[in-house]
PDB file of C-alpha atoms in Angstrom:
ATOM      1  CA  UNK A   1     -13.829 -10.780  -5.849  1.00 86.00           C
ATOM      2  CA  UNK A   2     -10.893  -8.499  -6.443  1.00 90.00           C
ATOM      3  CA  UNK A   3      -7.520  -9.655  -7.647  1.00 93.00           C
ATOM      4  CA  UNK A   4      -4.390  -7.985  -8.964  1.00 96.00           C
ATOM      5  CA  UNK A   5      -1.795 -10.059 -10.818  1.00 96.00           C
ATOM      6  CA  UNK A   6       1.646  -8.599 -11.330  1.00 95.00           C
ATOM      7  CA  UNK A   7       4.569  -9.766 -13.347  1.00 85.00           C
ATOM      8  CA  UNK A   8       6.788 -11.844 -11.121  1.00 84.00           C
ATOM      9  CA  UNK A   9      10.161 -10.454 -10.314  1.00 84.00           C
ATOM     10  CA  UNK A  10      12.789  -9.763  -9.684  1.00 94.00           C
ATOM     11  CA  UNK A  11      13.485  -7.691 -12.770  1.00 96.00           C
ATOM     12  CA  UNK A  12      17.063  -6.634 -13.437  1.00 97.00           C
ATOM     13  CA  UNK A  13      17.837  -4.061 -16.116  1.00 97.00           C
ATOM     14  CA  UNK A  14      20.812  -2.052 -17.209  1.00 98.00           C
ATOM     15  CA  UNK A  15      20.626   1.715 -16.900  1.00 97.00           C
ATOM     16  CA  UNK A  16      18.759   3.395 -19.791  1.00 97.00           C
ATOM     17  CA  UNK A  17      16.919   0.176 -20.685  1.00 98.00           C
ATOM     18  CA  UNK A  18      13.157   0.112 -21.360  1.00 98.00           C
ATOM     19  CA  UNK A  19      10.957  -1.071 -18.504  1.00 97.00           C
ATOM     20  CA  UNK A  20       7.615  -2.853 -18.601  1.00 97.00           C
ATOM     21  CA  UNK A  21       5.969  -4.313 -15.507  1.00 97.00           C
ATOM     22  CA  UNK A  22       2.709  -6.083 -16.314  1.00 97.00           C
ATOM     23  CA  UNK A  23      -0.408  -5.749 -14.196  1.00 98.00           C
ATOM     24  CA  UNK A  24      -3.832  -7.273 -14.825  1.00 97.00           C
ATOM     25  CA  UNK A  25      -6.817  -7.098 -12.537  1.00 96.00           C
ATOM     26  CA  UNK A  26     -10.207  -8.614 -11.786  1.00 95.00           C
ATOM     27  CA  UNK A  27     -12.897  -6.474 -10.193  1.00 92.00           C
ATOM     28  CA  UNK A  28     -16.529  -5.522 -10.342  1.00 85.00           C
ATOM     29  CA  UNK A  29     -17.016  -2.648 -12.697  1.00 84.00           C
ATOM     30  CA  UNK A  30     -14.186  -0.318 -13.645  1.00 86.00           C
ATOM     31  CA  UNK A  31     -12.145   0.610 -10.590  1.00 93.00           C
ATOM     32  CA  UNK A  32      -9.561   3.341 -10.344  1.00 94.00           C
ATOM     33  CA  UNK A  33      -6.056   1.890 -10.771  1.00 96.00           C
ATOM     34  CA  UNK A  34      -2.791   2.882  -9.145  1.00 96.00           C
ATOM     35  CA  UNK A  35       0.926   2.222  -9.163  1.00 97.00           C
ATOM     36  CA  UNK A  36       2.806   2.684  -5.891  1.00 97.00           C
ATOM     37  CA  UNK A  37       6.568   2.463  -5.354  1.00 97.00           C
ATOM     38  CA  UNK A  38       8.368   1.317  -2.226  1.00 94.00           C
ATOM     39  CA  UNK A  39      12.031   2.117  -1.595  1.00 92.00           C
ATOM     40  CA  UNK A  40      13.982  -0.027   0.886  1.00 86.00           C
ATOM     41  CA  UNK A  41      12.813   0.359   4.451  1.00 81.00           C
ATOM     42  CA  UNK A  42      10.121   2.896   3.584  1.00 84.00           C
ATOM     43  CA  UNK A  43       6.366   3.079   3.139  1.00 87.00           C
ATOM     44  CA  UNK A  44       4.625   3.204  -0.212  1.00 92.00           C
ATOM     45  CA  UNK A  45       4.524   6.303  -2.396  1.00 94.00           C
ATOM     46  CA  UNK A  46       1.910   7.021  -5.034  1.00 94.00           C
ATOM     47  CA  UNK A  47       3.569   6.941  -8.441  1.00 96.00           C
ATOM     48  CA  UNK A  48       0.624   7.400 -10.780  1.00 96.00           C
ATOM     49  CA  UNK A  49      -3.069   6.657 -11.209  1.00 95.00           C
ATOM     50  CA  UNK A  50      -5.900   6.393 -13.743  1.00 95.00           C
ATOM     51  CA  UNK A  51      -9.564   6.685 -12.917  1.00 92.00           C
ATOM     52  CA  UNK A  52     -11.273   5.494 -16.098  1.00 91.00           C
ATOM     53  CA  UNK A  53     -10.758   3.490 -19.244  1.00 92.00           C
ATOM     54  CA  UNK A  54      -8.154   4.844 -21.682  1.00 94.00           C
ATOM     55  CA  UNK A  55      -6.786   7.270 -19.108  1.00 95.00           C
ATOM     56  CA  UNK A  56      -3.010   7.468 -19.049  1.00 97.00           C
ATOM     57  CA  UNK A  57      -1.312   8.151 -15.730  1.00 96.00           C
ATOM     58  CA  UNK A  58       2.202   9.545 -15.814  1.00 97.00           C
ATOM     59  CA  UNK A  59       4.852  10.747 -13.360  1.00 96.00           C
ATOM     60  CA  UNK A  60       8.656  10.933 -13.288  1.00 95.00           C
ATOM     61  CA  UNK A  61       8.933   9.367 -16.757  1.00 97.00           C
ATOM     62  CA  UNK A  62       6.685   6.415 -15.835  1.00 98.00           C
ATOM     63  CA  UNK A  63       3.428   5.808 -17.693  1.00 98.00           C
ATOM     64  CA  UNK A  64       0.520   3.407 -17.487  1.00 98.00           C
ATOM     65  CA  UNK A  65      -2.676   3.246 -19.570  1.00 97.00           C
ATOM     66  CA  UNK A  66      -5.957   1.881 -18.260  1.00 97.00           C
ATOM     67  CA  UNK A  67      -7.038  -0.801 -20.764  1.00 96.00           C
ATOM     68  CA  UNK A  68     -10.583  -1.916 -20.113  1.00 93.00           C
ATOM     69  CA  UNK A  69     -10.617  -4.500 -22.885  1.00 94.00           C
ATOM     70  CA  UNK A  70      -7.625  -6.363 -21.492  1.00 95.00           C
ATOM     71  CA  UNK A  71      -8.188  -5.376 -17.813  1.00 96.00           C
ATOM     72  CA  UNK A  72      -4.589  -4.242 -17.669  1.00 97.00           C
ATOM     73  CA  UNK A  73      -2.551  -1.330 -16.351  1.00 98.00           C
ATOM     74  CA  UNK A  74       1.048  -2.047 -17.361  1.00 98.00           C
ATOM     75  CA  UNK A  75       3.798   0.249 -16.071  1.00 98.00           C
ATOM     76  CA  UNK A  76       6.402   1.517 -18.543  1.00 98.00           C
ATOM     77  CA  UNK A  77       9.424   3.749 -18.562  1.00 98.00           C
ATOM     78  CA  UNK A  78      11.568   4.494 -21.567  1.00 97.00           C
ATOM     79  CA  UNK A  79      14.934   4.779 -19.843  1.00 96.00           C
ATOM     80  CA  UNK A  80      15.429   3.547 -16.296  1.00 98.00           C
ATOM     81  CA  UNK A  81      17.969   4.921 -13.828  1.00 97.00           C
ATOM     82  CA  UNK A  82      19.733   3.319 -10.892  1.00 96.00           C
ATOM     83  CA  UNK A  83      17.543   5.452  -8.617  1.00 96.00           C
ATOM     84  CA  UNK A  84      14.444   3.651  -9.956  1.00 97.00           C
ATOM     85  CA  UNK A  85      15.481   0.494  -8.106  1.00 97.00           C
ATOM     86  CA  UNK A  86      12.575  -0.302  -5.817  1.00 97.00           C
ATOM     87  CA  UNK A  87       9.504  -2.498  -5.461  1.00 96.00           C
ATOM     88  CA  UNK A  88       6.490  -1.526  -7.590  1.00 97.00           C
ATOM     89  CA  UNK A  89       2.926  -2.329  -6.589  1.00 97.00           C
ATOM     90  CA  UNK A  90      -0.152  -2.253  -8.748  1.00 97.00           C
ATOM     91  CA  UNK A  91      -3.438  -1.624  -6.922  1.00 96.00           C
ATOM     92  CA  UNK A  92      -7.136  -1.157  -7.541  1.00 95.00           C
ATOM     93  CA  UNK A  93      -9.724   0.800  -5.616  1.00 92.00           C
ATOM     94  CA  UNK A  94     -12.385  -1.540  -4.283  1.00 89.00           C
ATOM     95  CA  UNK A  95     -16.071  -0.789  -3.975  1.00 85.00           C
ATOM     96  CA  UNK A  96     -15.419  -0.206  -0.271  1.00 84.00           C
ATOM     97  CA  UNK A  97     -13.029   2.621  -1.162  1.00 86.00           C
ATOM     98  CA  UNK A  98      -9.872   0.911  -0.028  1.00 89.00           C
ATOM     99  CA  UNK A  99      -6.848  -0.169  -2.066  1.00 93.00           C
ATOM    100  CA  UNK A 100      -6.249  -3.797  -2.956  1.00 95.00           C
ATOM    101  CA  UNK A 101      -2.615  -4.449  -3.843  1.00 96.00           C
ATOM    102  CA  UNK A 102      -0.739  -6.920  -5.993  1.00 96.00           C
ATOM    103  CA  UNK A 103       2.264  -8.813  -4.664  1.00 95.00           C
ATOM    104  CA  UNK A 104       4.807  -6.337  -5.990  1.00 96.00           C
ATOM    105  CA  UNK A 105       7.642  -6.505  -8.505  1.00 96.00           C
ATOM    106  CA  UNK A 106      11.205  -5.801  -7.456  1.00 96.00           C
ATOM    107  CA  UNK A 107      13.239  -3.811  -9.951  1.00 97.00           C
ATOM    108  CA  UNK A 108      16.995  -3.568  -9.802  1.00 97.00           C
ATOM    109  CA  UNK A 109      18.795  -1.243 -12.229  1.00 97.00           C
ATOM    110  CA  UNK A 110      22.515  -1.771 -12.629  1.00 97.00           C
ATOM    111  CA  UNK A 111      24.922   0.900 -13.919  1.00 95.00           C
TER     112      UNK A 111
ATOM    113  CA  UNK B   1       5.064  18.215   2.869  1.00 73.00           C
ATOM    114  CA  UNK B   2       2.575  16.673   5.293  1.00 81.00           C
ATOM    115  CA  UNK B   3       3.365  13.142   6.453  1.00 91.00           C
ATOM    116  CA  UNK B   4       1.709  10.242   8.175  1.00 96.00           C
ATOM    117  CA  UNK B   5       3.672   9.643  11.385  1.00 97.00           C
ATOM    118  CA  UNK B   6       4.154   6.159  12.762  1.00 97.00           C
ATOM    119  CA  UNK B   7       5.994   4.882  15.816  1.00 97.00           C
ATOM    120  CA  UNK B   8       7.970   2.964  16.723  1.00 97.00           C
ATOM    121  CA  UNK B   9       9.950   2.422  13.538  1.00 96.00           C
ATOM    122  CA  UNK B  10      11.140  -0.976  14.718  1.00 97.00           C
ATOM    123  CA  UNK B  11       9.878  -3.319  17.412  1.00 98.00           C
ATOM    124  CA  UNK B  12      11.176  -6.648  18.607  1.00 98.00           C
ATOM    125  CA  UNK B  13       8.971  -8.557  20.977  1.00 97.00           C
ATOM    126  CA  UNK B  14       8.759 -12.058  22.386  1.00 97.00           C
ATOM    127  CA  UNK B  15       5.850 -14.244  21.402  1.00 97.00           C
ATOM    128  CA  UNK B  16       2.894 -14.087  23.772  1.00 97.00           C
ATOM    129  CA  UNK B  17       3.726 -10.495  24.686  1.00 98.00           C
ATOM    130  CA  UNK B  18       1.568  -7.476  23.882  1.00 98.00           C
ATOM    131  CA  UNK B  19       2.668  -4.883  21.357  1.00 98.00           C
ATOM    132  CA  UNK B  20       1.157  -1.605  20.182  1.00 98.00           C
ATOM    133  CA  UNK B  21       1.727   0.683  17.219  1.00 98.00           C
ATOM    134  CA  UNK B  22       0.750   4.314  16.880  1.00 98.00           C
ATOM    135  CA  UNK B  23      -0.246   6.350  13.826  1.00 98.00           C
ATOM    136  CA  UNK B  24      -0.918  10.058  13.378  1.00 97.00           C
ATOM    137  CA  UNK B  25      -2.503  10.761   9.982  1.00 96.00           C
ATOM    138  CA  UNK B  26      -2.232  13.924   7.958  1.00 95.00           C
ATOM    139  CA  UNK B  27      -4.278  16.690   9.497  1.00 93.00           C
ATOM    140  CA  UNK B  28      -7.777  16.776   8.017  1.00 90.00           C
ATOM    141  CA  UNK B  29      -7.640  13.245   6.653  1.00 92.00           C
ATOM    142  CA  UNK B  30     -10.863  11.577   7.753  1.00 91.00           C
ATOM    143  CA  UNK B  31     -10.039   8.076   6.576  1.00 94.00           C
ATOM    144  CA  UNK B  32      -7.299   5.992   8.213  1.00 96.00           C
ATOM    145  CA  UNK B  33      -6.116   2.528   7.228  1.00 96.00           C
ATOM    146  CA  UNK B  34      -3.891  -0.098   8.809  1.00 98.00           C
ATOM    147  CA  UNK B  35      -2.207  -2.565   6.477  1.00 97.00           C
ATOM    148  CA  UNK B  36       0.064  -5.532   7.153  1.00 97.00           C
ATOM    149  CA  UNK B  37       2.871  -6.276   4.708  1.00 95.00           C
ATOM    150  CA  UNK B  38       4.594  -9.632   5.075  1.00 94.00           C
ATOM    151  CA  UNK B  39       8.093  -9.684   3.610  1.00 90.00           C
ATOM    152  CA  UNK B  40       7.977 -10.172  -0.132  1.00 87.00           C
ATOM    153  CA  UNK B  41       4.234  -9.609  -0.403  1.00 90.00           C
ATOM    154  CA  UNK B  42       1.867  -6.759  -1.060  1.00 93.00           C
ATOM    155  CA  UNK B  43       0.094  -4.858   1.746  1.00 95.00           C
ATOM    156  CA  UNK B  44      -3.158  -6.384   3.038  1.00 96.00           C
ATOM    157  CA  UNK B  45      -5.843  -4.272   4.658  1.00 96.00           C
ATOM    158  CA  UNK B  46      -6.456  -4.952   8.343  1.00 98.00           C
ATOM    159  CA  UNK B  47      -8.849  -2.156   9.297  1.00 97.00           C
ATOM    160  CA  UNK B  48     -10.316   1.024   7.831  1.00 95.00           C
ATOM    161  CA  UNK B  49     -11.666   3.950   9.901  1.00 95.00           C
ATOM    162  CA  UNK B  50     -13.873   6.785   8.810  1.00 94.00           C
ATOM    163  CA  UNK B  51     -13.370   9.395  11.536  1.00 94.00           C
ATOM    164  CA  UNK B  52     -13.676   7.362  14.740  1.00 94.00           C
ATOM    165  CA  UNK B  53     -15.798   4.592  13.284  1.00 94.00           C
ATOM    166  CA  UNK B  54     -14.618   1.276  11.910  1.00 95.00           C
ATOM    167  CA  UNK B  55     -15.940   0.764   8.393  1.00 93.00           C
ATOM    168  CA  UNK B  56     -14.079  -2.411   7.468  1.00 93.00           C
ATOM    169  CA  UNK B  57     -12.308  -4.809   9.819  1.00 95.00           C
ATOM    170  CA  UNK B  58     -13.219  -8.001   8.010  1.00 94.00           C
ATOM    171  CA  UNK B  59      -9.540  -9.055   7.680  1.00 94.00           C
ATOM    172  CA  UNK B  60      -8.542  -8.146  11.237  1.00 96.00           C
ATOM    173  CA  UNK B  61      -7.808 -11.255  13.377  1.00 95.00           C
ATOM    174  CA  UNK B  62     -10.014 -10.081  16.198  1.00 94.00           C
ATOM    175  CA  UNK B  63      -8.981 -12.764  18.643  1.00 96.00           C
ATOM    176  CA  UNK B  64      -5.619 -11.035  19.046  1.00 97.00           C
ATOM    177  CA  UNK B  65      -5.706  -7.745  17.154  1.00 98.00           C
ATOM    178  CA  UNK B  66      -7.562  -4.571  18.125  1.00 98.00           C
ATOM    179  CA  UNK B  67      -7.596  -1.082  16.680  1.00 98.00           C
ATOM    180  CA  UNK B  68      -9.007   2.188  17.896  1.00 97.00           C
ATOM    181  CA  UNK B  69      -9.243   5.764  16.775  1.00 96.00           C
ATOM    182  CA  UNK B  70     -10.999   7.303  19.749  1.00 86.00           C
ATOM    183  CA  UNK B  71     -11.133  10.978  18.731  1.00 89.00           C
ATOM    184  CA  UNK B  72     -11.036  10.432  15.036  1.00 87.00           C
ATOM    185  CA  UNK B  73      -7.443  11.606  14.762  1.00 93.00           C
ATOM    186  CA  UNK B  74      -4.594   9.322  15.772  1.00 96.00           C
ATOM    187  CA  UNK B  75      -4.925   5.561  16.020  1.00 98.00           C
ATOM    188  CA  UNK B  76      -3.439   2.608  17.853  1.00 98.00           C
ATOM    189  CA  UNK B  77      -3.155  -0.983  16.626  1.00 98.00           C
ATOM    190  CA  UNK B  78      -2.568  -3.613  19.298  1.00 98.00           C
ATOM    191  CA  UNK B  79      -1.596  -7.277  19.187  1.00 98.00           C
ATOM    192  CA  UNK B  80      -2.035  -9.448  22.235  1.00 97.00           C
ATOM    193  CA  UNK B  81      -0.600 -12.020  22.391  1.00 97.00           C
ATOM    194  CA  UNK B  82       1.941 -11.701  19.567  1.00 97.00           C
ATOM    195  CA  UNK B  83       2.726 -14.809  17.533  1.00 97.00           C
ATOM    196  CA  UNK B  84       5.738 -15.619  15.360  1.00 97.00           C
ATOM    197  CA  UNK B  85       3.593 -15.271  12.235  1.00 96.00           C
ATOM    198  CA  UNK B  86       2.833 -11.633  13.093  1.00 97.00           C
ATOM    199  CA  UNK B  87       6.317 -10.598  12.059  1.00 98.00           C
ATOM    200  CA  UNK B  88       5.714  -8.079   9.283  1.00 97.00           C
ATOM    201  CA  UNK B  89       5.701  -4.381   8.413  1.00 95.00           C
ATOM    202  CA  UNK B  90       2.603  -2.582   9.711  1.00 97.00           C
ATOM    203  CA  UNK B  91       1.693   0.377   7.540  1.00 96.00           C
ATOM    204  CA  UNK B  92      -0.668   3.182   8.340  1.00 97.00           C
ATOM    205  CA  UNK B  93      -2.170   5.329   5.604  1.00 96.00           C
ATOM    206  CA  UNK B  94      -4.670   8.181   5.432  1.00 95.00           C
ATOM    207  CA  UNK B  95      -6.828   9.881   2.843  1.00 92.00           C
ATOM    208  CA  UNK B  96      -9.089  12.874   2.638  1.00 87.00           C
ATOM    209  CA  UNK B  97     -12.168  10.683   2.562  1.00 80.00           C
ATOM    210  CA  UNK B  98     -13.761   7.806   0.687  1.00 73.00           C
ATOM    211  CA  UNK B  99     -14.813   9.934  -2.253  1.00 74.00           C
ATOM    212  CA  UNK B 100     -11.359  11.376  -2.740  1.00 78.00           C
ATOM    213  CA  UNK B 101      -9.324   8.172  -2.849  1.00 80.00           C
ATOM    214  CA  UNK B 102      -9.923   7.656  -6.554  1.00 77.00           C
ATOM    215  CA  UNK B 103      -8.269  10.982  -7.364  1.00 78.00           C
ATOM    216  CA  UNK B 104      -5.660  11.230  -4.654  1.00 81.00           C
ATOM    217  CA  UNK B 105      -4.932   7.718  -3.414  1.00 85.00           C
ATOM    218  CA  UNK B 106      -3.527   7.310   0.066  1.00 89.00           C
ATOM    219  CA  UNK B 107      -0.523   8.727   1.831  1.00 93.00           C
ATOM    220  CA  UNK B 108       1.435   6.038   3.665  1.00 94.00           C
ATOM    221  CA  UNK B 109       3.609   6.340   6.709  1.00 95.00           C
ATOM    222  CA  UNK B 110       7.048   4.728   6.882  1.00 94.00           C
ATOM    223  CA  UNK B 111       5.708   1.747   8.784  1.00 95.00           C
ATOM    224  CA  UNK B 112       6.615  -0.216  11.897  1.00 96.00           C
ATOM    225  CA  UNK B 113       8.767  -3.286  11.339  1.00 96.00           C
ATOM    226  CA  UNK B 114       7.700  -5.927  13.890  1.00 98.00           C
ATOM    227  CA  UNK B 115       9.830  -8.941  14.660  1.00 98.00           C
ATOM    228  CA  UNK B 116       8.394 -11.560  16.998  1.00 98.00           C
ATOM    229  CA  UNK B 117      10.993 -13.912  18.513  1.00 97.00           C
TER     230      UNK B 117
END
């Protein structure tokens, strides 16, 4: 079956620090992979995606590379800002064409 | 920018009462999804529609939950009777269609926060 395992939070960083949030998955074949972000009290917003092995998704300074050999899709950002404080969800696209989400990682960035 | 509309934003109901949530997807989006997000967890799929047809409701507790999308546009999710464990955020999302999700993902609404007391 499908599973998505995310780094447990919460993660607290100082502004301008480097961010890594780990995500590994189990699925049949090579699914498309996504990162979504959820700000307090809101729905989820697509942050970035990758559709095949070795693809790199990027948006707003965030990056993630689809690693087939390690079944991973780790999220990184070189210099976080206070406005990046949110919950981040890793997800995979199932064979039924719906998204299966991890449990989320809460990031807090302090000035 | 087009949005997925959901209402109400917040709902408090007593256990054993009926409650309903409404979702209006982005115009032209054929696929509509309802997810439940329990506090501190990731969203879990309840039901997926393609136009007016249900294509996946395997995780929908059908003894108390029902969902419809009669004209293939907006959708209603109902719980009757509500239980304390139903307290969660109910998220609606839409996409252009099953073949487009890999490239475009979903667009989510802001959700309905349900509290059952």
